[in-house]
Tab-separated table of C-alpha atoms in Angstrom:
chain	number	residue	atom	x	y	z
A	38	UNK	CA	0.000	0.000	0.000
A	39	UNK	CA	1.369	3.384	-0.952
A	40	UNK	CA	1.834	6.115	1.561
A	41	UNK	CA	-0.831	8.200	-0.081
A	42	UNK	CA	-3.271	5.437	0.400
A	43	UNK	CA	-2.732	5.176	4.149
A	44	UNK	CA	-4.472	6.935	7.016
A	45	UNK	CA	-2.090	9.898	6.850
A	46	UNK	CA	-2.964	10.663	3.263
A	47	UNK	CA	-4.461	14.023	4.018
A	48	UNK	CA	-1.764	15.012	6.626
A	49	UNK	CA	0.529	17.876	5.451
A	50	UNK	CA	3.559	18.983	7.528
A	51	UNK	CA	4.858	22.516	6.947
A	52	UNK	CA	8.510	22.804	5.845
A	53	UNK	CA	9.399	25.034	8.810
A	54	UNK	CA	8.153	22.461	11.279
A	55	UNK	CA	10.181	19.791	9.518
A	56	UNK	CA	13.353	21.858	9.627
A	57	UNK	CA	12.799	22.555	13.326
A	58	UNK	CA	12.401	18.885	14.008
A	59	UNK	CA	15.610	18.053	12.168
A	60	UNK	CA	17.469	20.752	14.117
A	61	UNK	CA	16.131	19.396	17.422
A	62	UNK	CA	17.276	15.917	16.510
A	63	UNK	CA	20.729	17.218	15.548
A	64	UNK	CA	21.083	19.153	18.821
A	65	UNK	CA	20.014	16.134	20.806
A	66	UNK	CA	22.582	14.003	18.979
A	67	UNK	CA	25.305	16.587	19.642
A	68	UNK	CA	24.427	16.730	23.341
A	69	UNK	CA	24.468	12.955	23.469
A	70	UNK	CA	27.908	12.884	21.853
A	71	UNK	CA	29.244	15.528	24.289
A	72	UNK	CA	27.921	13.566	27.244
A	73	UNK	CA	29.328	10.354	25.875
A	74	UNK	CA	32.693	12.022	25.237
A	75	UNK	CA	33.206	12.500	28.965
A	76	UNK	CA	33.053	8.756	29.407
A	77	UNK	CA	34.735	7.677	26.180
A	78	UNK	CA	35.777	4.305	27.523
A	79	UNK	CA	32.318	3.293	28.794
A	80	UNK	CA	30.202	4.972	26.087
A	81	UNK	CA	28.517	2.620	23.595
A	82	UNK	CA	28.864	5.347	20.968
A	83	UNK	CA	32.618	5.242	20.940
A	84	UNK	CA	32.842	2.996	17.847
A	85	UNK	CA	30.340	5.227	16.062
A	86	UNK	CA	32.301	8.341	16.932
A	87	UNK	CA	35.577	6.748	15.849
A	88	UNK	CA	34.058	5.636	12.571
A	89	UNK	CA	32.653	9.101	11.965
A	90	UNK	CA	36.019	10.673	12.655
A	91	UNK	CA	37.787	8.210	10.345
A	92	UNK	CA	35.272	8.883	7.610
A	93	UNK	CA	34.991	12.650	7.952
A	94	UNK	CA	38.728	13.309	8.558
A	95	UNK	CA	39.801	13.308	4.873
A	96	UNK	CA	36.654	15.152	3.912
A	97	UNK	CA	37.345	17.848	6.506
A	98	UNK	CA	40.939	18.126	5.175
A	99	UNK	CA	39.634	18.670	1.649
A	100	UNK	CA	37.191	21.331	2.780
A	101	UNK	CA	39.795	22.965	5.080
A	102	UNK	CA	42.375	23.394	2.276
A	103	UNK	CA	40.523	26.267	0.528
A	104	UNK	CA	40.032	27.907	3.909
A	105	UNK	CA	43.751	27.631	4.664
A	106	UNK	CA	44.621	28.903	1.162
A	107	UNK	CA	42.304	31.888	1.545
A	108	UNK	CA	43.838	32.599	4.958
A	109	UNK	CA	47.364	32.395	3.526
A	110	UNK	CA	46.440	34.742	0.680
A	111	UNK	CA	44.841	37.131	3.144
A	112	UNK	CA	47.943	37.062	5.334
A	113	UNK	CA	50.199	37.664	2.312
A	114	UNK	CA	48.123	40.603	1.120
A	115	UNK	CA	48.047	42.068	4.619
A	116	UNK	CA	51.812	41.626	4.989
A	117	UNK	CA	52.425	43.182	1.578
A	118	UNK	CA	50.388	46.295	2.272
A	119	UNK	CA	51.886	46.520	5.755
A	120	UNK	CA	55.391	46.225	4.259
A	121	UNK	CA	54.615	48.982	1.745
A	122	UNK	CA	53.434	51.369	4.459
A	123	UNK	CA	56.334	50.378	6.705
A	124	UNK	CA	58.767	50.949	3.853
A	125	UNK	CA	57.386	54.433	3.271
A	126	UNK	CA	57.624	55.219	6.973
A	127	UNK	CA	61.205	53.959	7.169
A	128	UNK	CA	62.233	55.962	4.081
A	129	UNK	CA	60.833	59.114	5.637
A	130	UNK	CA	62.601	58.368	8.906
A	131	UNK	CA	65.893	57.701	7.087
A	132	UNK	CA	65.620	61.033	5.262
A	133	UNK	CA	65.064	62.826	8.575
A	134	UNK	CA	67.975	60.993	10.206
A	135	UNK	CA	70.252	61.824	7.278
A	136	UNK	CA	69.480	65.515	7.743
A	137	UNK	CA	70.240	65.196	11.456
A	138	UNK	CA	73.454	63.317	10.658
A	139	UNK	CA	74.610	66.001	8.224
A	140	UNK	CA	73.849	68.713	10.770
A	141	UNK	CA	75.778	66.810	13.454
A	142	UNK	CA	78.786	66.356	11.147
A	143	UNK	CA	78.810	70.065	10.290
A	144	UNK	CA	78.476	70.996	13.954
A	145	UNK	CA	81.281	68.598	14.912
A	146	UNK	CA	83.556	70.178	12.293
A	147	UNK	CA	82.763	73.663	13.566
A	148	UNK	CA	83.351	72.607	17.175
A	149	UNK	CA	86.650	70.979	16.262
A	150	UNK	CA	87.863	74.117	14.475
A	151	UNK	CA	86.639	76.313	17.309
A	152	UNK	CA	88.400	74.186	19.912
A	153	UNK	CA	91.600	74.312	17.855
A	154	UNK	CA	91.278	78.078	17.581
A	155	UNK	CA	90.728	78.468	21.315
A	156	UNK	CA	93.794	76.334	21.971
A	157	UNK	CA	96.140	78.794	20.227
A	158	UNK	CA	98.650	80.351	22.612
A	159	UNK	CA	101.352	82.897	21.839
A	160	UNK	CA	104.771	83.004	23.442
A	161	UNK	CA	105.194	85.430	25.063
A	162	UNK	CA	101.480	85.738	25.825
A	163	UNK	CA	99.460	88.318	23.849
A	164	UNK	CA	95.808	89.116	24.694
A	165	UNK	CA	93.450	87.429	22.212
A	166	UNK	CA	89.795	87.949	21.373
A	167	UNK	CA	87.736	85.428	19.410
A	168	UNK	CA	85.499	86.635	16.586
A	169	UNK	CA	83.296	85.292	13.830
A	170	UNK	CA	83.308	86.389	10.214
A	171	UNK	CA	79.917	87.920	9.398
A	172	UNK	CA	80.482	89.294	5.895
A	173	UNK	CA	82.773	88.800	2.915
A	174	UNK	CA	83.728	91.633	0.574
A	175	UNK	CA	85.394	90.417	-2.615
A	176	UNK	CA	86.399	92.053	-5.863
A	177	UNK	CA	89.080	91.883	-8.555
A	178	UNK	CA	91.671	93.244	-6.123
A	179	UNK	CA	89.915	93.687	-2.766
A	180	UNK	CA	89.669	90.862	-0.249
A	181	UNK	CA	88.271	91.807	3.150
A	182	UNK	CA	86.083	90.458	5.909
A	183	UNK	CA	83.871	91.932	8.609
A	184	UNK	CA	84.130	90.355	12.065
A	185	UNK	CA	81.808	90.772	15.033
A	186	UNK	CA	84.237	92.420	17.489
A	187	UNK	CA	85.454	95.992	17.660
A	188	UNK	CA	86.699	98.721	19.932
A	189	UNK	CA	84.274	97.567	22.601
A	190	UNK	CA	86.379	94.415	22.907
A	191	UNK	CA	89.711	96.252	22.738
A	192	UNK	CA	90.389	95.725	19.024
A	193	UNK	CA	92.492	98.414	17.330
A	194	UNK	CA	93.543	99.211	13.784
A	195	UNK	CA	96.614	97.216	12.799
A	196	UNK	CA	95.954	94.230	15.069
A	197	UNK	CA	96.920	90.932	13.391
A	198	UNK	CA	94.160	88.384	12.772
A	199	UNK	CA	94.767	84.613	12.753
A	200	UNK	CA	92.742	81.435	12.383
A	201	UNK	CA	93.561	77.893	13.452
A	202	UNK	CA	96.048	77.522	10.566
A	203	UNK	CA	97.947	80.800	10.469
A	204	UNK	CA	97.953	84.532	9.752
A	205	UNK	CA	94.838	85.826	7.977
A	206	UNK	CA	95.395	89.592	7.753
A	207	UNK	CA	95.173	92.830	9.686
A	208	UNK	CA	92.440	95.005	11.126
A	209	UNK	CA	92.017	98.051	8.890
A	210	UNK	CA	88.952	99.651	10.452
A	211	UNK	CA	87.020	99.464	13.696
A	212	UNK	CA	83.618	100.271	15.138
A	213	UNK	CA	82.210	99.586	18.608
A	214	UNK	CA	81.226	95.981	17.756
A	215	UNK	CA	82.461	95.408	14.183
A	216	UNK	CA	85.890	95.472	12.549
A	217	UNK	CA	87.128	95.243	8.978
A	218	UNK	CA	89.939	92.800	8.251
A	219	UNK	CA	92.120	93.162	5.160
A	220	UNK	CA	93.281	89.707	4.086
A	221	UNK	CA	96.830	88.913	3.015
A	222	UNK	CA	95.600	88.534	-0.560
A	223	UNK	CA	94.247	92.098	-0.736
A	224	UNK	CA	96.121	94.436	-3.077
A	225	UNK	CA	96.741	96.854	-0.201
A	226	UNK	CA	98.284	94.218	2.077
A	227	UNK	CA	102.025	94.533	2.773
A	228	UNK	CA	103.429	92.278	5.499
A	229	UNK	CA	107.123	91.872	6.406
A	230	UNK	CA	108.016	88.180	6.562
A	231	UNK	CA	111.043	85.955	7.042
A	232	UNK	CA	112.060	82.609	5.595
A	233	UNK	CA	112.413	80.070	8.382
A	234	UNK	CA	115.250	78.130	6.722
A	235	UNK	CA	117.535	81.005	5.677
A	236	UNK	CA	116.253	83.774	7.969
A	237	UNK	CA	115.997	85.968	4.863
A	238	UNK	CA	113.652	88.961	4.896
A	239	UNK	CA	110.987	89.823	2.318
A	240	UNK	CA	107.695	91.649	1.893
A	241	UNK	CA	104.535	89.644	1.301
A	242	UNK	CA	102.461	91.694	-1.131
A	243	UNK	CA	98.897	90.869	-2.035
A	244	UNK	CA	97.779	91.267	-5.642
A	245	UNK	CA	94.215	89.973	-5.515
A	246	UNK	CA	95.171	86.381	-6.332
A	247	UNK	CA	95.075	83.478	-3.931
A	248	UNK	CA	98.880	83.420	-3.568
A	249	UNK	CA	100.581	86.692	-2.562
A	250	UNK	CA	103.987	87.658	-3.988
A	251	UNK	CA	107.321	87.680	-2.198
A	252	UNK	CA	109.050	90.950	-3.027
A	253	UNK	CA	112.249	92.711	-1.964
A	254	UNK	CA	113.854	89.434	-0.933
A	255	UNK	CA	117.147	90.009	0.897
A	256	UNK	CA	119.834	87.335	1.160
A	257	UNK	CA	121.653	84.866	-1.056
A	258	UNK	CA	120.014	81.498	-1.716
A	259	UNK	CA	117.156	82.867	0.308
A	260	UNK	CA	114.241	81.011	-1.223
A	261	UNK	CA	113.473	77.418	-2.104
A	262	UNK	CA	110.189	75.801	-2.929
A	263	UNK	CA	108.605	74.518	0.264
A	264	UNK	CA	110.375	76.927	2.625
A	265	UNK	CA	108.233	77.921	5.581
A	266	UNK	CA	107.289	81.599	5.764
A	267	UNK	CA	106.731	83.363	9.104
A	268	UNK	CA	105.980	86.909	10.171
A	269	UNK	CA	109.248	88.757	10.869
A	270	UNK	CA	107.923	91.362	13.276
A	271	UNK	CA	109.875	94.077	11.456
A	272	UNK	CA	108.328	97.488	11.968
A	273	UNK	CA	106.588	96.420	15.191
A	274	UNK	CA	103.232	95.772	13.540
A	275	UNK	CA	102.853	92.187	14.711
A	276	UNK	CA	104.744	89.593	16.740
A	277	UNK	CA	107.471	87.552	15.132
A	278	UNK	CA	106.930	83.902	14.231
A	279	UNK	CA	103.266	83.802	13.181
A	280	UNK	CA	102.879	81.051	10.526
A	281	UNK	CA	102.059	82.462	7.088
A	282	UNK	CA	102.574	79.753	4.446
A	283	UNK	CA	105.133	77.979	2.255
A	284	UNK	CA	107.146	79.248	-0.710
A	285	UNK	CA	105.985	78.251	-4.198
A	286	UNK	CA	106.746	79.187	-7.804
A	287	UNK	CA	104.064	80.982	-9.771
A	288	UNK	CA	103.229	80.238	-13.398
A	289	UNK	CA	104.977	83.483	-14.308
A	290	UNK	CA	108.156	82.418	-12.503
A	291	UNK	CA	107.658	84.749	-9.534
A	292	UNK	CA	108.052	83.665	-5.937
A	293	UNK	CA	104.718	83.296	-4.184
A	294	UNK	CA	103.335	81.908	-0.949
A	295	UNK	CA	100.685	79.248	-0.421
A	296	UNK	CA	98.865	80.559	2.623
A	297	UNK	CA	98.180	78.319	5.607
A	298	UNK	CA	94.938	80.237	6.250
A	299	UNK	CA	93.494	78.918	2.958
A	300	UNK	CA	93.402	75.355	4.285
A	301	UNK	CA	89.910	75.983	5.638
A	302	UNK	CA	87.080	78.472	5.583
A	303	UNK	CA	87.755	81.708	7.443
A	304	UNK	CA	84.693	81.543	9.690
A	305	UNK	CA	86.221	81.875	13.147
A	306	UNK	CA	89.287	84.010	13.844
A	307	UNK	CA	91.234	85.432	16.762
A	308	UNK	CA	92.483	88.983	16.957
A	309	UNK	CA	95.833	89.571	18.638
A	310	UNK	CA	95.549	92.784	20.649
A	311	UNK	CA	99.165	93.572	19.873
A	312	UNK	CA	100.277	97.200	20.168
A	313	UNK	CA	104.054	97.151	20.540
A	314	UNK	CA	106.845	94.848	21.613
A	315	UNK	CA	106.976	96.662	24.945
A	316	UNK	CA	103.747	94.946	26.016
A	317	UNK	CA	105.453	91.560	25.701
A	318	UNK	CA	107.798	92.341	28.591
A	319	UNK	CA	106.645	93.199	32.086
A	320	UNK	CA	107.869	96.471	33.639
A	321	UNK	CA	109.450	94.491	36.480
A	322	UNK	CA	111.597	92.575	34.000
A	323	UNK	CA	112.642	95.807	32.265
A	324	UNK	CA	113.574	97.539	35.521
A	325	UNK	CA	115.459	94.594	37.010
A	326	UNK	CA	119.273	94.746	36.789
A	327	UNK	CA	120.669	92.530	34.052
A	328	UNK	CA	122.855	90.508	36.425
A	329	UNK	CA	120.384	90.239	39.243
A	330	UNK	CA	120.382	86.477	38.957
A	331	UNK	CA	124.126	86.331	39.638
A	332	UNK	CA	124.031	88.178	42.953
A	333	UNK	CA	123.418	84.985	44.884
A	334	UNK	CA	126.585	83.230	43.586
A	335	UNK	CA	129.813	83.500	45.629
A	336	UNK	CA	131.892	84.541	42.603
A	337	UNK	CA	129.681	87.523	41.918
A	338	UNK	CA	129.841	88.936	45.463
A	339	UNK	CA	132.146	91.979	45.798
A	340	UNK	CA	135.107	91.559	48.143
A	341	UNK	CA	134.532	92.714	51.691
A	342	UNK	CA	136.497	95.847	52.704
A	343	UNK	CA	139.658	95.295	54.794
A	344	UNK	CA	139.426	95.979	58.495
A	345	UNK	CA	140.722	99.388	59.567
A	346	UNK	CA	143.846	99.296	61.823
A	347	UNK	CA	143.113	100.123	65.454
A	348	UNK	CA	144.658	99.858	68.916
A	349	UNK	CA	145.625	96.347	69.738
A	350	UNK	CA	145.030	94.805	73.122
A	351	UNK	CA	148.187	94.017	75.170
A	352	UNK	CA	149.122	90.360	75.154
A	353	UNK	CA	148.061	88.315	78.086
A	354	UNK	CA	150.594	87.563	80.762
A	355	UNK	CA	152.416	84.323	80.279
A	356	UNK	CA	152.026	84.367	76.517
A	357	UNK	CA	155.051	83.602	74.501
A	358	UNK	CA	156.466	86.268	72.268
């Protein structure tokens, strides 16, 4: 007999009720499996569960592979976009650090030059004042600088100016807080110098070029290429022995000087407050007698005057004559 011919022929079950019944049965089966899992050894469903696991294991692996592949692709895409943004951030940070590095290198160079400049000492001591070049006046023949010290700091016209390498020039004009320095290369610069090897005298004359001329050289075999040139102090304008440069031959055959001061930028300088050679010696040393140091030696003491003759005491009684 067919189902439609039975007593339930006219019975119709809604689809929603059927789905609810199936869900209830599935939940009940799941609860039963969870309860049986606590007592796996004594549960009668253990063989069923093992068989289900053995059967569904490969199937689950097949269905899990696309999920794992999608997850891997998602992770790769996320890592790629994260790496792109991180790369941009790192490039920006590197550019900022490079600017900081360049600034630190420049500052270290300035500090090193400044420390070298502050370490300069003259012998005998001459008062020094440190200055910074604030302006540069250049032309076909004129080479000058403005520095940020003046009469307020004791600077006077004619004071020599040096940097960490050697003589730079002279002060040619002053104001309360600014001074003008004529460089050795200026056409108006005339500095008496000496050759360290031969002690020959000459005049260092600027002509607007980077290497001043040596003129009015006095002495035989006075000059050789590479000879060291120093200030001579002749005329009392500056102390003797300030380093100037080395002798070289010009393309026109003239004797010239490669200046020590050109080895670096003339940014920081020191002004020697030199007025005359008399300030290099203390008044006490000038007033002291030349042989004062010999007064303490026995050979330098003057002989004592002889005793004047006087009445002699009579000899004592009993003394032999």
